[in-house]
């Protein structure tokens, strides 16, 4: 989410977390239908259609569709290719061997939201692209490990930033993770940078979309002419991974996964 404004932090009951787990499970299943289509020649609109086909089967919908912005967001997923970091709009762009495509997607099930993103290579990708994907995915894992009571949002941001910068890449300052629940964007905001001990204190029952957004060249971004697509200012490659995660007494619980739910 774009910075920044105040939104309330809503603590979820165990029952609500179970509903969010189902929202997240359906979201992951619909995402995997889109991901399995990824190949040279496929358009980003076809990825959106594959995602929507799964939604129709479940009778659910995407919180992205018509999300307020410069104009209502026109699709169910975001597809961001190469230099595009987030909020790319699906369309007739054909994927090319070597591209990096990130798919960011959401599902509303029984009034609760699951929010998730992955970045995937198209066919064979070069070693730097491979490393960018691995580092961004690892940054998400590091963020998830910090999702325990009494840590702070600054602890998460600091862990992500120091890891990513230690790998020679950069984190965005303009877009952040966020609480998620009945609304896609709740408090707290969770930047991918920060200082240990600063920010909001984490509590059991918080559900947060953690989303490292990583750029190869600099932290700076620009918004493209379509007014939604956010790209690296220098045209360098970017990647984005996201999970919706609950803070529980038994440790971090990833809500957006297909397995063992
Ligand atoms: N899931 C993303 C986020 O966390 C992107 C939603 S943008 C939208 O902010 F407009 F498509 F909804
Ligand atoms: Co999000």
mmCIF file of N, CA and C in Angstrom, residues 71 89 222-229:
data_model
loop_
_atom_site.group_PDB
_atom_site.id
_atom_site.type_symbol
_atom_site.label_atom_id
_atom_site.label_comp_id
_atom_site.label_asym_id
_atom_site.label_seq_id
_atom_site.Cartn_x
_atom_site.Cartn_y
_atom_site.Cartn_z
ATOM 1 N N UNK A 71 -8.273 6.307 -10.867
ATOM 2 C CA UNK A 71 -9.580 5.840 -11.367
ATOM 3 C C UNK A 71 -9.720 4.438 -10.794
ATOM 4 N N UNK A 89 -1.295 -3.098 -14.497
ATOM 5 C CA UNK A 89 -2.657 -3.475 -14.898
ATOM 6 C C UNK A 89 -2.586 -4.559 -15.980
ATOM 7 N N UNK A 222 8.696 5.549 -9.998
ATOM 8 C CA UNK A 222 7.868 6.502 -10.742
ATOM 9 C C UNK A 222 6.526 5.823 -11.034
ATOM 10 N N UNK A 223 5.507 6.625 -11.260
ATOM 11 C CA UNK A 223 4.211 6.079 -11.673
ATOM 12 C C UNK A 223 4.085 6.282 -13.183
ATOM 13 N N UNK A 224 3.723 5.211 -13.895
ATOM 14 C CA UNK A 224 3.646 5.293 -15.356
ATOM 15 C C UNK A 224 2.387 6.020 -15.823
ATOM 16 N N UNK A 225 2.292 6.228 -17.124
ATOM 17 C CA UNK A 225 1.218 7.060 -17.703
ATOM 18 C C UNK A 225 -0.173 6.516 -17.418
ATOM 19 N N UNK A 226 -0.306 5.211 -17.173
ATOM 20 C CA UNK A 226 -1.644 4.668 -16.864
ATOM 21 C C UNK A 226 -2.113 5.060 -15.459
ATOM 22 N N UNK A 227 -1.240 5.768 -14.710
ATOM 23 C CA UNK A 227 -1.518 6.304 -13.376
ATOM 24 C C UNK A 227 -1.606 5.257 -12.264
ATOM 25 N N UNK A 228 -1.459 3.993 -12.571
ATOM 26 C CA UNK A 228 -1.444 2.940 -11.552
ATOM 27 C C UNK A 228 -0.071 2.285 -11.441
ATOM 28 N N UNK A 229 0.518 1.944 -12.595
ATOM 29 C CA UNK A 229 1.733 1.131 -12.584
ATOM 30 C C UNK A 229 2.899 1.874 -11.936
#
